[in-house]
């Protein structure tokens, strides 16, 4: 498999995670406010959980299961979050992300999400991108709709290790506009 792409936006570099990112990831995701808003991050975060997650993500990329990008702030060269595609059958993918609390409210997820959507439809030739968020996290819904995704449903169900109300969205390639 070819190396994972690196994407650039105005303020961010989206690149593959490296083992050296583990201490920073560990410190970010150990914050309970992150696990409260993200379905698959436990609290407390397991010791050495970040290095295991990074190495697993590298393997999932090699197995064509996921594409996981570190969100790196250009000004500081610090990892501030992650954005992922879970690759699905029929050239479809589910977009997911998390962001460190100190970076909330600055538009980073929308900026990175636009780059991810373009990468997905143009480079990965996806036909549809899905996203979901916990209903209790409306800020995530705001990001998703800014990316041009359409709300499809709300339902109760399992989302990671949580059973909660979940909002679902999708964006079809035919409806995507790079503008």
PDB file of C-alpha atoms in Angstrom:
ATOM      1  CA  UNK A   1       0.000   0.000   0.000  1.00  0.00           C
ATOM      2  CA  UNK A   2       1.263   3.473  -0.806  1.00  0.00           C
ATOM      3  CA  UNK A   3       2.199   5.847   2.020  1.00  0.00           C
ATOM      4  CA  UNK A   4      -0.615   7.853   3.554  1.00  0.00           C
ATOM      5  CA  UNK A   5      -1.119  11.283   2.007  1.00  0.00           C
ATOM      6  CA  UNK A   6      -0.284  14.499   3.824  1.00  0.00           C
ATOM      7  CA  UNK A   7      -2.883  17.259   3.502  1.00  0.00           C
ATOM      8  CA  UNK A   8      -2.297  20.959   4.100  1.00  0.00           C
ATOM      9  CA  UNK A   9      -4.809  23.637   5.039  1.00  0.00           C
ATOM     10  CA  UNK A  10      -4.303  27.257   6.003  1.00  0.00           C
ATOM     11  CA  UNK A  11      -3.493  26.457   9.649  1.00  0.00           C
ATOM     12  CA  UNK A  12      -3.061  22.684   9.755  1.00  0.00           C
ATOM     13  CA  UNK A  13      -1.061  19.762   8.460  1.00  0.00           C
ATOM     14  CA  UNK A  14      -2.944  16.460   8.326  1.00  0.00           C
ATOM     15  CA  UNK A  15      -0.434  13.612   8.406  1.00  0.00           C
ATOM     16  CA  UNK A  16      -0.048  10.054   9.597  1.00  0.00           C
ATOM     17  CA  UNK A  17       0.532   9.624  13.322  1.00  0.00           C
ATOM     18  CA  UNK A  18       3.971   8.511  14.465  1.00  0.00           C
ATOM     19  CA  UNK A  19       5.015   6.778  17.673  1.00  0.00           C
ATOM     20  CA  UNK A  20       6.554  10.093  18.783  1.00  0.00           C
ATOM     21  CA  UNK A  21       3.029  11.580  18.924  1.00  0.00           C
ATOM     22  CA  UNK A  22       1.966   9.165  21.682  1.00  0.00           C
ATOM     23  CA  UNK A  23       2.742  11.340  24.744  1.00  0.00           C
ATOM     24  CA  UNK A  24       0.824  14.290  23.265  1.00  0.00           C
ATOM     25  CA  UNK A  25      -2.136  12.089  22.254  1.00  0.00           C
ATOM     26  CA  UNK A  26      -2.158  10.467  25.698  1.00  0.00           C
ATOM     27  CA  UNK A  27      -2.333  13.862  27.414  1.00  0.00           C
ATOM     28  CA  UNK A  28      -5.102  15.152  25.127  1.00  0.00           C
ATOM     29  CA  UNK A  29      -7.456  12.166  25.263  1.00  0.00           C
ATOM     30  CA  UNK A  30      -7.044  11.584  28.981  1.00  0.00           C
ATOM     31  CA  UNK A  31      -9.301  14.623  29.517  1.00  0.00           C
ATOM     32  CA  UNK A  32     -12.789  13.473  30.566  1.00  0.00           C
ATOM     33  CA  UNK A  33     -14.352  16.257  28.471  1.00  0.00           C
ATOM     34  CA  UNK A  34     -13.028  14.445  25.369  1.00  0.00           C
ATOM     35  CA  UNK A  35     -14.446  11.055  26.357  1.00  0.00           C
ATOM     36  CA  UNK A  36     -17.784  12.703  27.155  1.00  0.00           C
ATOM     37  CA  UNK A  37     -18.067  13.974  23.564  1.00  0.00           C
ATOM     38  CA  UNK A  38     -16.429  11.116  21.627  1.00  0.00           C
ATOM     39  CA  UNK A  39     -18.022   7.705  21.559  1.00  0.00           C
ATOM     40  CA  UNK A  40     -14.942   5.500  21.448  1.00  0.00           C
ATOM     41  CA  UNK A  41     -12.506   7.185  23.855  1.00  0.00           C
ATOM     42  CA  UNK A  42     -12.744   5.736  27.370  1.00  0.00           C
ATOM     43  CA  UNK A  43     -12.076   7.588  30.597  1.00  0.00           C
ATOM     44  CA  UNK A  44      -9.748   7.168  32.248  1.00  0.00           C
ATOM     45  CA  UNK A  45      -7.667   6.582  29.147  1.00  0.00           C
ATOM     46  CA  UNK A  46      -5.556   3.434  29.583  1.00  0.00           C
ATOM     47  CA  UNK A  47      -1.873   3.849  30.351  1.00  0.00           C
ATOM     48  CA  UNK A  48       0.039   3.407  27.072  1.00  0.00           C
ATOM     49  CA  UNK A  49      -3.306   3.581  25.251  1.00  0.00           C
ATOM     50  CA  UNK A  50      -2.035   6.206  22.814  1.00  0.00           C
ATOM     51  CA  UNK A  51       0.933   4.202  21.550  1.00  0.00           C
ATOM     52  CA  UNK A  52      -1.289   1.145  21.134  1.00  0.00           C
ATOM     53  CA  UNK A  53      -3.899   3.212  19.267  1.00  0.00           C
ATOM     54  CA  UNK A  54      -1.263   4.768  16.993  1.00  0.00           C
ATOM     55  CA  UNK A  55       0.268   1.410  16.136  1.00  0.00           C
ATOM     56  CA  UNK A  56      -3.185  -0.104  15.580  1.00  0.00           C
ATOM     57  CA  UNK A  57      -4.096   2.820  13.317  1.00  0.00           C
ATOM     58  CA  UNK A  58      -0.986   2.210  11.223  1.00  0.00           C
ATOM     59  CA  UNK A  59      -2.010  -1.432  10.846  1.00  0.00           C
ATOM     60  CA  UNK A  60      -5.598  -0.492   9.960  1.00  0.00           C
ATOM     61  CA  UNK A  61      -4.256   1.809   7.234  1.00  0.00           C
ATOM     62  CA  UNK A  62      -2.110  -0.994   5.808  1.00  0.00           C
ATOM     63  CA  UNK A  63      -5.188  -3.260   5.858  1.00  0.00           C
ATOM     64  CA  UNK A  64      -7.240  -0.580   4.012  1.00  0.00           C
ATOM     65  CA  UNK A  65      -9.672  -0.346   6.958  1.00  0.00           C
ATOM     66  CA  UNK A  66      -9.018   3.228   8.137  1.00  0.00           C
ATOM     67  CA  UNK A  67      -7.217   6.402   7.181  1.00  0.00           C
ATOM     68  CA  UNK A  68      -6.271   8.280  10.347  1.00  0.00           C
ATOM     69  CA  UNK A  69      -4.700  11.728  10.248  1.00  0.00           C
ATOM     70  CA  UNK A  70      -2.994  13.654  13.028  1.00  0.00           C
ATOM     71  CA  UNK A  71      -4.156  17.274  13.032  1.00  0.00           C
ATOM     72  CA  UNK A  72      -0.998  19.315  13.513  1.00  0.00           C
ATOM     73  CA  UNK A  73      -1.120  23.055  14.103  1.00  0.00           C
ATOM     74  CA  UNK A  74       1.332  24.708  11.691  1.00  0.00           C
ATOM     75  CA  UNK A  75       2.254  27.552  14.070  1.00  0.00           C
ATOM     76  CA  UNK A  76       3.220  25.289  16.977  1.00  0.00           C
ATOM     77  CA  UNK A  77       3.878  21.929  15.261  1.00  0.00           C
ATOM     78  CA  UNK A  78       1.736  20.336  18.000  1.00  0.00           C
ATOM     79  CA  UNK A  79      -0.769  17.545  17.467  1.00  0.00           C
ATOM     80  CA  UNK A  80      -4.160  18.965  18.448  1.00  0.00           C
ATOM     81  CA  UNK A  81      -6.475  16.135  17.375  1.00  0.00           C
ATOM     82  CA  UNK A  82      -7.309  13.444  14.853  1.00  0.00           C
ATOM     83  CA  UNK A  83      -9.571  13.005  11.861  1.00  0.00           C
ATOM     84  CA  UNK A  84     -10.365   9.590  10.436  1.00  0.00           C
ATOM     85  CA  UNK A  85     -12.076   7.719   7.685  1.00  0.00           C
ATOM     86  CA  UNK A  86     -13.398   4.275   8.513  1.00  0.00           C
ATOM     87  CA  UNK A  87     -13.444   2.709   5.050  1.00  0.00           C
ATOM     88  CA  UNK A  88     -16.660   0.864   4.221  1.00  0.00           C
ATOM     89  CA  UNK A  89     -17.786  -1.322   1.310  1.00  0.00           C
ATOM     90  CA  UNK A  90     -18.862   0.280  -1.977  1.00  0.00           C
ATOM     91  CA  UNK A  91     -16.264   3.080  -1.788  1.00  0.00           C
ATOM     92  CA  UNK A  92     -17.970   4.668   1.212  1.00  0.00           C
ATOM     93  CA  UNK A  93     -16.439   5.938   4.460  1.00  0.00           C
ATOM     94  CA  UNK A  94     -17.436   7.243   7.866  1.00  0.00           C
ATOM     95  CA  UNK A  95     -15.761  10.470   8.987  1.00  0.00           C
ATOM     96  CA  UNK A  96     -14.799  10.801  12.634  1.00  0.00           C
ATOM     97  CA  UNK A  97     -12.688  13.165  14.682  1.00  0.00           C
ATOM     98  CA  UNK A  98     -11.613  14.376  18.089  1.00  0.00           C
ATOM     99  CA  UNK A  99      -9.910  17.582  19.141  1.00  0.00           C
ATOM    100  CA  UNK A 100      -8.053  18.649  22.272  1.00  0.00           C
ATOM    101  CA  UNK A 101     -10.093  20.903  24.559  1.00  0.00           C
ATOM    102  CA  UNK A 102      -7.683  23.843  24.179  1.00  0.00           C
ATOM    103  CA  UNK A 103      -8.429  23.812  20.424  1.00  0.00           C
ATOM    104  CA  UNK A 104     -12.233  23.756  20.672  1.00  0.00           C
ATOM    105  CA  UNK A 105     -14.151  26.609  19.087  1.00  0.00           C
ATOM    106  CA  UNK A 106     -11.388  27.694  16.710  1.00  0.00           C
ATOM    107  CA  UNK A 107     -12.734  26.152  13.491  1.00  0.00           C
ATOM    108  CA  UNK A 108     -10.020  23.496  13.229  1.00  0.00           C
ATOM    109  CA  UNK A 109     -12.410  20.565  12.709  1.00  0.00           C
ATOM    110  CA  UNK A 110     -14.276  22.382   9.947  1.00  0.00           C
ATOM    111  CA  UNK A 111     -10.993  23.320   8.267  1.00  0.00           C
ATOM    112  CA  UNK A 112      -9.602  19.790   8.516  1.00  0.00           C
ATOM    113  CA  UNK A 113     -12.963  18.289   7.568  1.00  0.00           C
ATOM    114  CA  UNK A 114     -13.066  20.225   4.307  1.00  0.00           C
ATOM    115  CA  UNK A 115      -9.635  18.865   3.409  1.00  0.00           C
ATOM    116  CA  UNK A 116     -10.739  15.346   4.352  1.00  0.00           C
ATOM    117  CA  UNK A 117     -13.941  15.529   2.307  1.00  0.00           C
ATOM    118  CA  UNK A 118     -11.991  16.745  -0.757  1.00  0.00           C
ATOM    119  CA  UNK A 119      -9.384  14.007  -0.242  1.00  0.00           C
ATOM    120  CA  UNK A 120     -12.115  11.406   0.110  1.00  0.00           C
ATOM    121  CA  UNK A 121     -14.059  12.303  -3.015  1.00  0.00           C
ATOM    122  CA  UNK A 122     -11.149  13.313  -5.258  1.00  0.00           C
ATOM    123  CA  UNK A 123      -8.218  11.107  -4.214  1.00  0.00           C
ATOM    124  CA  UNK A 124      -9.928   8.101  -2.607  1.00  0.00           C
ATOM    125  CA  UNK A 125     -12.833   8.185  -5.086  1.00  0.00           C
ATOM    126  CA  UNK A 126     -15.443   7.711  -2.374  1.00  0.00           C
ATOM    127  CA  UNK A 127     -19.085   7.644  -3.393  1.00  0.00           C
ATOM    128  CA  UNK A 128     -20.469   8.673   0.005  1.00  0.00           C
ATOM    129  CA  UNK A 129     -19.170  10.011   3.312  1.00  0.00           C
ATOM    130  CA  UNK A 130     -21.145   9.406   6.492  1.00  0.00           C
ATOM    131  CA  UNK A 131     -20.778  10.995   9.915  1.00  0.00           C
ATOM    132  CA  UNK A 132     -22.516  10.718  13.250  1.00  0.00           C
ATOM    133  CA  UNK A 133     -22.347  12.385  16.619  1.00  0.00           C
ATOM    134  CA  UNK A 134     -23.863  12.045  20.030  1.00  0.00           C
ATOM    135  CA  UNK A 135     -26.966  14.234  20.252  1.00  0.00           C
ATOM    136  CA  UNK A 136     -25.450  15.599  23.473  1.00  0.00           C
ATOM    137  CA  UNK A 137     -22.642  17.119  21.365  1.00  0.00           C
ATOM    138  CA  UNK A 138     -24.358  19.692  19.120  1.00  0.00           C
ATOM    139  CA  UNK A 139     -21.026  21.413  18.337  1.00  0.00           C
ATOM    140  CA  UNK A 140     -20.028  18.321  16.399  1.00  0.00           C
ATOM    141  CA  UNK A 141     -23.278  18.543  14.454  1.00  0.00           C
ATOM    142  CA  UNK A 142     -22.430  22.133  13.554  1.00  0.00           C
ATOM    143  CA  UNK A 143     -19.091  21.013  12.122  1.00  0.00           C
ATOM    144  CA  UNK A 144     -20.721  18.224  10.132  1.00  0.00           C
ATOM    145  CA  UNK A 145     -23.344  20.485   8.577  1.00  0.00           C
ATOM    146  CA  UNK A 146     -20.684  23.097   7.710  1.00  0.00           C
ATOM    147  CA  UNK A 147     -19.039  20.320   5.681  1.00  0.00           C
ATOM    148  CA  UNK A 148     -22.189  20.102   3.554  1.00  0.00           C
ATOM    149  CA  UNK A 149     -23.489  16.887   5.054  1.00  0.00           C
ATOM    150  CA  UNK A 150     -27.238  16.323   5.282  1.00  0.00           C
ATOM    151  CA  UNK A 151     -28.926  15.064   8.441  1.00  0.00           C
ATOM    152  CA  UNK A 152     -30.569  11.700   7.755  1.00  0.00           C
ATOM    153  CA  UNK A 153     -31.872  10.494  11.111  1.00  0.00           C
ATOM    154  CA  UNK A 154     -31.683  10.412  14.893  1.00  0.00           C
ATOM    155  CA  UNK A 155     -31.887   7.152  16.752  1.00  0.00           C
ATOM    156  CA  UNK A 156     -30.953   5.524  20.004  1.00  0.00           C
ATOM    157  CA  UNK A 157     -28.138   3.049  19.783  1.00  0.00           C
ATOM    158  CA  UNK A 158     -24.637   1.993  20.605  1.00  0.00           C
ATOM    159  CA  UNK A 159     -21.929   4.434  19.644  1.00  0.00           C
ATOM    160  CA  UNK A 160     -18.576   3.120  20.754  1.00  0.00           C
ATOM    161  CA  UNK A 161     -19.027   2.151  24.399  1.00  0.00           C
ATOM    162  CA  UNK A 162     -22.014   4.449  24.915  1.00  0.00           C
ATOM    163  CA  UNK A 163     -25.719   3.814  24.397  1.00  0.00           C
ATOM    164  CA  UNK A 164     -27.161   7.195  23.530  1.00  0.00           C
ATOM    165  CA  UNK A 165     -29.140   9.312  21.121  1.00  0.00           C
ATOM    166  CA  UNK A 166     -27.123   9.626  17.900  1.00  0.00           C
ATOM    167  CA  UNK A 167     -27.465  11.945  14.900  1.00  0.00           C
ATOM    168  CA  UNK A 168     -26.585  10.566  11.441  1.00  0.00           C
ATOM    169  CA  UNK A 169     -25.480  12.477   8.320  1.00  0.00           C
ATOM    170  CA  UNK A 170     -24.296  11.769   4.791  1.00  0.00           C
ATOM    171  CA  UNK A 171     -22.799  13.496   1.775  1.00  0.00           C
ATOM    172  CA  UNK A 172     -22.933  11.836  -1.636  1.00  0.00           C
ATOM    173  CA  UNK A 173     -20.148  12.372  -4.144  1.00  0.00           C
ATOM    174  CA  UNK A 174     -22.680  13.633  -6.702  1.00  0.00           C
ATOM    175  CA  UNK A 175     -23.697  16.396  -4.261  1.00  0.00           C
ATOM    176  CA  UNK A 176     -20.126  17.393  -3.350  1.00  0.00           C
ATOM    177  CA  UNK A 177     -18.851  20.779  -4.417  1.00  0.00           C
ATOM    178  CA  UNK A 178     -15.226  21.762  -3.731  1.00  0.00           C
ATOM    179  CA  UNK A 179     -16.146  25.447  -3.503  1.00  0.00           C
TER     180      UNK A 179
END
